[in-house]
Coordinates of C-alpha atoms in Angstrom, one line a residue:
X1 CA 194.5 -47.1 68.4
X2 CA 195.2 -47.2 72.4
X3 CA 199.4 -47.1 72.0
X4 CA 201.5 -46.8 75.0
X5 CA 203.4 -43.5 75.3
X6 CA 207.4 -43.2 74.5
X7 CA 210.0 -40.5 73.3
X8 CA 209.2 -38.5 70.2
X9 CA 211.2 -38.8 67.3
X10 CA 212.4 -35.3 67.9
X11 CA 213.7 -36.2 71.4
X12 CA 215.0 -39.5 69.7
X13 CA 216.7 -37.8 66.7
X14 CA 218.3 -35.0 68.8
X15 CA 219.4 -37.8 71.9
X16 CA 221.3 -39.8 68.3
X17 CA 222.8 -36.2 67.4
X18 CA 224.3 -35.9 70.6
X19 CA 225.1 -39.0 71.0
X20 CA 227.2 -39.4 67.8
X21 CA 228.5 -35.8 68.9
X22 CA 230.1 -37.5 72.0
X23 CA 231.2 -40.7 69.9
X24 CA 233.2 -38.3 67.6
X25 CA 234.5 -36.1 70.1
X26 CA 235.5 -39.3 72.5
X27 CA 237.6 -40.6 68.9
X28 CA 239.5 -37.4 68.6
X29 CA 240.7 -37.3 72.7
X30 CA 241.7 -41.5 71.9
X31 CA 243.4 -40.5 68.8
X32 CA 245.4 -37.5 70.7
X33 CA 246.3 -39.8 73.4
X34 CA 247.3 -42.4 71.6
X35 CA 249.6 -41.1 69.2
X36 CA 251.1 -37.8 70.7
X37 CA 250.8 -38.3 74.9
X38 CA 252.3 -41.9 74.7
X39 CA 255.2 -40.7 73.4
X40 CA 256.2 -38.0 76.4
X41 CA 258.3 -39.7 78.9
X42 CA 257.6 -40.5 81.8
X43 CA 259.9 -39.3 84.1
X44 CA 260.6 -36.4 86.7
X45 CA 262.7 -34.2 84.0
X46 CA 260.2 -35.0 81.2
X47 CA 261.5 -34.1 77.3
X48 CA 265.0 -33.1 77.1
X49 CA 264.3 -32.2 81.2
X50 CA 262.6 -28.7 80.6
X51 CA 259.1 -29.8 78.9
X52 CA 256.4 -31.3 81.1
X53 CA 256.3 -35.1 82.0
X54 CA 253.4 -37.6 80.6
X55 CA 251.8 -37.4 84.3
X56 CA 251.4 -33.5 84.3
X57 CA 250.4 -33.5 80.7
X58 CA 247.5 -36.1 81.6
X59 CA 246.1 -34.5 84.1
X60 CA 246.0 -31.0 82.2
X61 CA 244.8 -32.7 79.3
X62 CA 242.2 -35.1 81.1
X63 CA 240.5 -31.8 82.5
X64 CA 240.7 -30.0 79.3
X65 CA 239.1 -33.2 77.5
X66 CA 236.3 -33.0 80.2
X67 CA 235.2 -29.5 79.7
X68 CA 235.3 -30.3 75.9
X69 CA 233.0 -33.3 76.4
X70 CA 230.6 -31.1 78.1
X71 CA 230.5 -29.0 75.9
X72 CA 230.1 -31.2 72.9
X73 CA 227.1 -32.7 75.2
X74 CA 225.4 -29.5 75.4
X75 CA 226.3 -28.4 71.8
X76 CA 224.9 -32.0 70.7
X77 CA 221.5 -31.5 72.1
X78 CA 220.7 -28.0 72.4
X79 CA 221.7 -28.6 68.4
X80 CA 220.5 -31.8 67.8
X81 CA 216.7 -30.2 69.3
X82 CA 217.2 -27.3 67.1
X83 CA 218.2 -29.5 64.3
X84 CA 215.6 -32.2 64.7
X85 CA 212.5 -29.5 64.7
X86 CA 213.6 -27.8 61.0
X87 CA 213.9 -31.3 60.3
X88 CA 210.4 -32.5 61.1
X89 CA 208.3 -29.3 60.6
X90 CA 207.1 -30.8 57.4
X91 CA 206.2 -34.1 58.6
X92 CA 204.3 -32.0 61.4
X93 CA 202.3 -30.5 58.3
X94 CA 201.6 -33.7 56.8
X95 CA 200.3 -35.0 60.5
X96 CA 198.2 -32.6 60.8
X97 CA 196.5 -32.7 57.1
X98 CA 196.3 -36.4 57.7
X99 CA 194.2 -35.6 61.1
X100 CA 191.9 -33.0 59.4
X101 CA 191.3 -36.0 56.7
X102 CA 190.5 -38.5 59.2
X103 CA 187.6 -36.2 60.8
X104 CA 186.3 -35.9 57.5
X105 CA 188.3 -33.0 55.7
X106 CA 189.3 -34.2 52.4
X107 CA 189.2 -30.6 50.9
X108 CA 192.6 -29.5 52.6
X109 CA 196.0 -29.7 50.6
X110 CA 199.3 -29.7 52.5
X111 CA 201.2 -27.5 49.2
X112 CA 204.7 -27.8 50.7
X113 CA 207.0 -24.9 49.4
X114 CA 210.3 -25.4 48.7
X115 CA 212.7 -28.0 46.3
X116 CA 211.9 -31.3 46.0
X117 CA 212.6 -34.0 48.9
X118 CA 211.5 -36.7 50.1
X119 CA 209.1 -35.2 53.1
X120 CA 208.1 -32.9 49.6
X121 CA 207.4 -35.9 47.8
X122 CA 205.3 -37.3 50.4
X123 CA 203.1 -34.2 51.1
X124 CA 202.7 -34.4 47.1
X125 CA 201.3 -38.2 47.0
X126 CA 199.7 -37.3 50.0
X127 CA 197.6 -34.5 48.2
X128 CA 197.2 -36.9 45.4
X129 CA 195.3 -39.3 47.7
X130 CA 193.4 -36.5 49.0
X131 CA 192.0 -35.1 45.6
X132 CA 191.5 -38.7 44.5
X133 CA 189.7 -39.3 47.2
X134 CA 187.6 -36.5 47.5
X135 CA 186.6 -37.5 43.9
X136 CA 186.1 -40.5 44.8
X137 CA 183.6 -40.0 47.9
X138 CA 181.9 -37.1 46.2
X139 CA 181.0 -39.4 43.3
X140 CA 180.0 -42.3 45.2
X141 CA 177.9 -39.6 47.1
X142 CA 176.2 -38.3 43.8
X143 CA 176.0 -42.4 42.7
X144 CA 174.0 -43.4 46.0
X145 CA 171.4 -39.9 45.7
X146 CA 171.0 -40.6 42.5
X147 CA 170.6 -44.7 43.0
X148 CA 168.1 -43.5 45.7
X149 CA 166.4 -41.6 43.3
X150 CA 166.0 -43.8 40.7
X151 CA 165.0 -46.9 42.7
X152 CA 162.2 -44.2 44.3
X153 CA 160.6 -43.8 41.0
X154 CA 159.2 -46.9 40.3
X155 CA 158.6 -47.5 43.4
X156 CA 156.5 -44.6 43.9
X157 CA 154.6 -45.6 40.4
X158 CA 153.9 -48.9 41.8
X159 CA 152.2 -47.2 44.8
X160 CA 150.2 -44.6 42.7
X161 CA 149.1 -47.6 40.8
X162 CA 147.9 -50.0 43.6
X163 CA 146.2 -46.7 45.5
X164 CA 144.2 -45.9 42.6
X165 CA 143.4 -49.8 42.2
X166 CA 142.4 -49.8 45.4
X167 CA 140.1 -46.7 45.5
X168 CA 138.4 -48.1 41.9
X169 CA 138.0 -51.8 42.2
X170 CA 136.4 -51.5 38.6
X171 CA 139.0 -50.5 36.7
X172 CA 140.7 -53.0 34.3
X173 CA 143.2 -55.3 36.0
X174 CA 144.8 -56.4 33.1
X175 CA 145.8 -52.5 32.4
X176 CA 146.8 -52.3 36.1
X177 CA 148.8 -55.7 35.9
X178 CA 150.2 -55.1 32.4
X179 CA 152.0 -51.7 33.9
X180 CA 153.0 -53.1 38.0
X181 CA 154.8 -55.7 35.3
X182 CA 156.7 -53.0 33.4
X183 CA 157.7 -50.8 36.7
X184 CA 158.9 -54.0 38.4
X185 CA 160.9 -54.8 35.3
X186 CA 162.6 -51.9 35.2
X187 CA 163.1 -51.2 38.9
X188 CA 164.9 -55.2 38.7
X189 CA 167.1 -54.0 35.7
X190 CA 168.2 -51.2 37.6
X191 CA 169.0 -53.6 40.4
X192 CA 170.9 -55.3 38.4
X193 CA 172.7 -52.7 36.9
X194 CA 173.8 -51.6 40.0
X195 CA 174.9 -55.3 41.3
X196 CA 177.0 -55.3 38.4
X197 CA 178.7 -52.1 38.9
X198 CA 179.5 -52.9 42.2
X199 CA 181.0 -55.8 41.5
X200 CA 183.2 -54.5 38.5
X201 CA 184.3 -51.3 41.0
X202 CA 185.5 -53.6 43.4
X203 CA 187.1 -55.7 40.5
X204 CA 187.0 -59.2 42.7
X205 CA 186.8 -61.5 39.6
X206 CA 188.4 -64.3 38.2
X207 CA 190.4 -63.7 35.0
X208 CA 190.4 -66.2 32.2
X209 CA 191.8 -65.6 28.7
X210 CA 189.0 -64.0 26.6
X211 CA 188.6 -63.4 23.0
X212 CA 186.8 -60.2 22.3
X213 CA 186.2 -61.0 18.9
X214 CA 184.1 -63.9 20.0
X215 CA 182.3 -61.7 22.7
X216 CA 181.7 -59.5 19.9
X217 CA 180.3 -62.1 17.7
X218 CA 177.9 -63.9 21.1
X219 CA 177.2 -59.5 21.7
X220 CA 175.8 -59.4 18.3
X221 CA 173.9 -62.5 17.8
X222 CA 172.0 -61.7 20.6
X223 CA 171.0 -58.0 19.5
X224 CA 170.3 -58.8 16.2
X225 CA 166.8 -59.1 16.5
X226 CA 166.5 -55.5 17.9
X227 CA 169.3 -54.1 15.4
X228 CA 166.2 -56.2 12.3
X229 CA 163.2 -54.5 14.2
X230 CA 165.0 -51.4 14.0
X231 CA 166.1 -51.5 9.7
X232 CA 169.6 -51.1 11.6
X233 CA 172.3 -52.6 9.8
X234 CA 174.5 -55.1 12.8
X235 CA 178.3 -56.0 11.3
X236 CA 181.0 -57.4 13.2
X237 CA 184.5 -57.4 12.0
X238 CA 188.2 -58.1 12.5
X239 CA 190.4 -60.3 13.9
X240 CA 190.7 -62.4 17.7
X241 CA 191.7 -60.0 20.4
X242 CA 192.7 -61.3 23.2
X243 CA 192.5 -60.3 27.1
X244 CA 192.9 -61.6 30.1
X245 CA 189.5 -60.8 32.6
X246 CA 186.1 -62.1 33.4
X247 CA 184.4 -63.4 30.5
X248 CA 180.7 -62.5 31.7
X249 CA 181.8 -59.2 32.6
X250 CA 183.3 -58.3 29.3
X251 CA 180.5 -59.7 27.4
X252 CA 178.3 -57.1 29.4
X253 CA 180.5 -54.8 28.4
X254 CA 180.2 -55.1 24.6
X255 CA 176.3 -55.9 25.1
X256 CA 175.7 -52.7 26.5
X257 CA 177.9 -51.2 23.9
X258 CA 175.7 -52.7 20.9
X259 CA 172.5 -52.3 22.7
X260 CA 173.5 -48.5 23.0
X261 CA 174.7 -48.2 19.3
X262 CA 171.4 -49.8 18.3
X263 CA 169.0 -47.7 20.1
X264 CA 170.5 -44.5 19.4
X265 CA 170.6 -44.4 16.0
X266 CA 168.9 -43.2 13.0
X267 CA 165.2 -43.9 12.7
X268 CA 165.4 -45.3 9.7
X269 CA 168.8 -47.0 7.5
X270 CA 171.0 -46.7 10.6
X271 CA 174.4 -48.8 11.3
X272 CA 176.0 -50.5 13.8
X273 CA 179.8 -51.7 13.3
X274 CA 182.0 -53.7 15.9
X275 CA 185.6 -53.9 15.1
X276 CA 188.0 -56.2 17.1
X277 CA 191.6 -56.4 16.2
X278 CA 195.4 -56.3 18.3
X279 CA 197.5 -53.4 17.9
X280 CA 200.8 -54.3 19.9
X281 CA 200.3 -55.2 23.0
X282 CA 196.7 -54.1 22.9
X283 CA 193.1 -56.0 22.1
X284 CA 190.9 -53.2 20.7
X285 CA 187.2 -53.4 20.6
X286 CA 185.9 -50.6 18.5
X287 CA 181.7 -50.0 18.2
X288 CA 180.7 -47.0 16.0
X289 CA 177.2 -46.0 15.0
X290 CA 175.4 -43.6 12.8
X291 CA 173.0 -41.3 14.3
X292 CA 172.2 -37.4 14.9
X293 CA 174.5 -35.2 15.6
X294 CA 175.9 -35.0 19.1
X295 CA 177.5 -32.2 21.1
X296 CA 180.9 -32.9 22.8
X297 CA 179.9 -31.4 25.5
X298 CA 177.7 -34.4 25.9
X299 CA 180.0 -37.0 25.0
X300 CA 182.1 -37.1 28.3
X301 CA 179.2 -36.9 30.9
X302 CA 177.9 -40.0 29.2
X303 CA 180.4 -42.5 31.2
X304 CA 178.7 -41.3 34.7
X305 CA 175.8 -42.8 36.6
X306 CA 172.6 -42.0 35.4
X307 CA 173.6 -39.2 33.4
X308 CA 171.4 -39.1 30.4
X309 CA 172.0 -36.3 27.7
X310 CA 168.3 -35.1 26.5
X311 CA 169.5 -35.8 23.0
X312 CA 169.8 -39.3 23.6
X313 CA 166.9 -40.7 25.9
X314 CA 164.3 -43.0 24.7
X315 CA 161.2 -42.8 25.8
X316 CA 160.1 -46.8 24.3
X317 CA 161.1 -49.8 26.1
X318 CA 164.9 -49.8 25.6
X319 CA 165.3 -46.5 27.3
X320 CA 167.2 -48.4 29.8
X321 CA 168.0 -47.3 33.5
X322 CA 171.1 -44.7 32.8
X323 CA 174.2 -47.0 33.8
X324 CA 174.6 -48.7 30.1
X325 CA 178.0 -46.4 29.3
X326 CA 178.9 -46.2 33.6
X327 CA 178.9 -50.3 33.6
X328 CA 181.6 -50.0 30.3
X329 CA 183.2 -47.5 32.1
X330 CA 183.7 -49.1 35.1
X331 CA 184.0 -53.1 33.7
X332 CA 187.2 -51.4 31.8
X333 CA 188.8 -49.3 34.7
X334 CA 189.1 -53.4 36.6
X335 CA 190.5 -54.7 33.3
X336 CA 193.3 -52.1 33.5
X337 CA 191.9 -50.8 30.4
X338 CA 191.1 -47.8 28.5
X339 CA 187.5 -46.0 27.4
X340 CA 187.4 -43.0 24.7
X341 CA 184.6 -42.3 23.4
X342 CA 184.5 -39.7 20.3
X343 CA 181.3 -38.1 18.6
X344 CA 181.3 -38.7 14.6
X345 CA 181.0 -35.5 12.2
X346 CA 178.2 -37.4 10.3
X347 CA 176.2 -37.7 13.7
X348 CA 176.9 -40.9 16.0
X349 CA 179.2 -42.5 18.1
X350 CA 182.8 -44.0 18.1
X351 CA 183.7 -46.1 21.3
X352 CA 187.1 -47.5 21.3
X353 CA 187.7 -49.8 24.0
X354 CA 191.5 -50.7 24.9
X355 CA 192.7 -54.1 27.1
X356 CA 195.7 -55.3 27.6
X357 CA 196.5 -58.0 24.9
X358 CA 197.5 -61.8 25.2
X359 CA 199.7 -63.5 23.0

């Protein structure tokens, strides 16, 4: 931004130093003249006729007082300058941090030394902003080369598929049609998917009151013929739980948390259990599921974009685009809520999902 030039706030600081330098020097001379030099007479003999008179006293003291007013001029500035730099050479640090982040730097940290202040403070928020921020960049950067990638596959499959169409008109359309369907399908759920996140990053949503116990209940009713093809067992219990957010974004939200807890399960006599209830000011959505054992070093990458553990991909028609647990993840952090997810001893999955409550 084009800004006309004007005084630095060094210059500004040290010209108010000097100033008030000046004011408090001019308040002393008043208070000298006013209550001791108006009380000298002022005649020819002058006190008692052997001490000076009031007109000999003014002048010494009037070129005393101007010497001394120079003096606390110079002393103001040449100290007010010197004062003014200590003063600002941290906010110089942070200036030039925040210019090194604005051409791109987001890896330098300001680390002011010393007790805590508020330029201190400030260089420590600033390096806050700057670490969440790198995050932040670095994982939409990862999101979109990933996104890239993932949108490329089918893509490239539908190409592969027309190419070889192309080169044998005899080969069975059907087949060829059958398959363009399914790589279309799934390139339009990843679509989708990543719609959604978008939207639920930039949390832009009106908020109604919702009952996750009734999400819960629509969540289920729609799996439930999966959960029946599967031999898995769906329950849903507890009690209303309240919240206040986007009722189509929290039913995706529990969806993708069934649809997960059904299609990584056991083969055969798994469970799936949804457990709603309030716990102070807090609507708790709880989904656990049996299944094989899974290493918690696994468990926390499962919240980020298409990071699928080996353990857990599918390789039948639910094996879904890799953003099931990222869309949770993500519809939770614009509810102002809370994900933990916890692997089970037995083999499965606990996911405990936190909002704040409504009354």
């Amino acid at each position: 931004m084009n800004r006309p030039s004007g005084l630095s706030a060094r210059l500004k600081l040290t010209l108010s130093y000097a100033g008030l330098v000046l004011v408090t020097g001019a308040v002393l001379l008043a208070v000298v003249w006013v209550f001791l030099l108006r009380y000298v007479p002022d005649n020819p003999q002058g006190l008692l006729g052997i001490s000076p008179n009031r007109f000999l006293l003014s002048r010494i003291f009037g070129r005393a007082a101007a010497v001394a007013m120079a003096l606390l001029l110079v002393f103001g500035l040449v100290g007010g300058w010197i004062l003014a730099g200590r003063m600002l050479a941290p906010l110089a640090q942070i200036t030039s941090a925040a210019r090194l982040a604005g051409h791109g730097s987001l890896s330098h940290r300001i680390r002011m030394e010393g007790r805590r202040d508020e330029f201190r403070e400030l260089a420590d928020a600033f390096d806050t902003m700057l670490e969440q921020l790198e995050s932040h960049v670095g994982e939409q950067q990862r999101f979109a080369a990933n996104a890239s990638h993932e949108l490329r596959t089918p893509l490239a499959i539908s190409q592969t598929l027309l190419d070889l169409a192309r080169k044998d008109p005899t080969r069975h359309q059907d087949e060829l049609f059958a398959r363009l369907r399914a790589v279309n399908a799934r390139a339009i759920d990843l679509t989708e998917a990543l719609l959604l996140l978008s939207r639920s990053d930039r949390g832009n949503f009106v908020r109604d009151s919702v009952d996750l116990s009734l999400v819960a209940e629509e969540a289920a009713e729609t799996l439930l013929g999966l959960a029946e093809q599967r031999g898995i067992t769906l329950d849903v219990t507890g009690a209303a739980a309240r919240t206040s957010g986007s009722a189509e974004l929290l039913l995706r939200m529990v969806t993708n948390l069934v649809q997960n807890a059904v299609v990584h399960n056991l083969p055969v006599g798994g469970a799936v259990t949804v457990h709603t209830e309030r716990r102070q000011d807090a609507s708790v959505l709880r989904v656990e599921n049996t299944g094989l054992p899974m290493s918690p070093d696994l468990v926390p990458t499962l919240t980020e974009p298409f990071q699928r553990g080996t353990e857990r991909v599918r390789a039948d028609e639910h094996a879904g685009v890799g953003l099931g647990l990222a869309i949770v993840h993500s519809v939770v952090r614009a509810h102002d809520g809370t994900l933990d997810l916890a692997a089970r001893p037995a083999g499965g999955l606990v996911v405990t999902v936190r909002l704040p409550g409504m009354p």
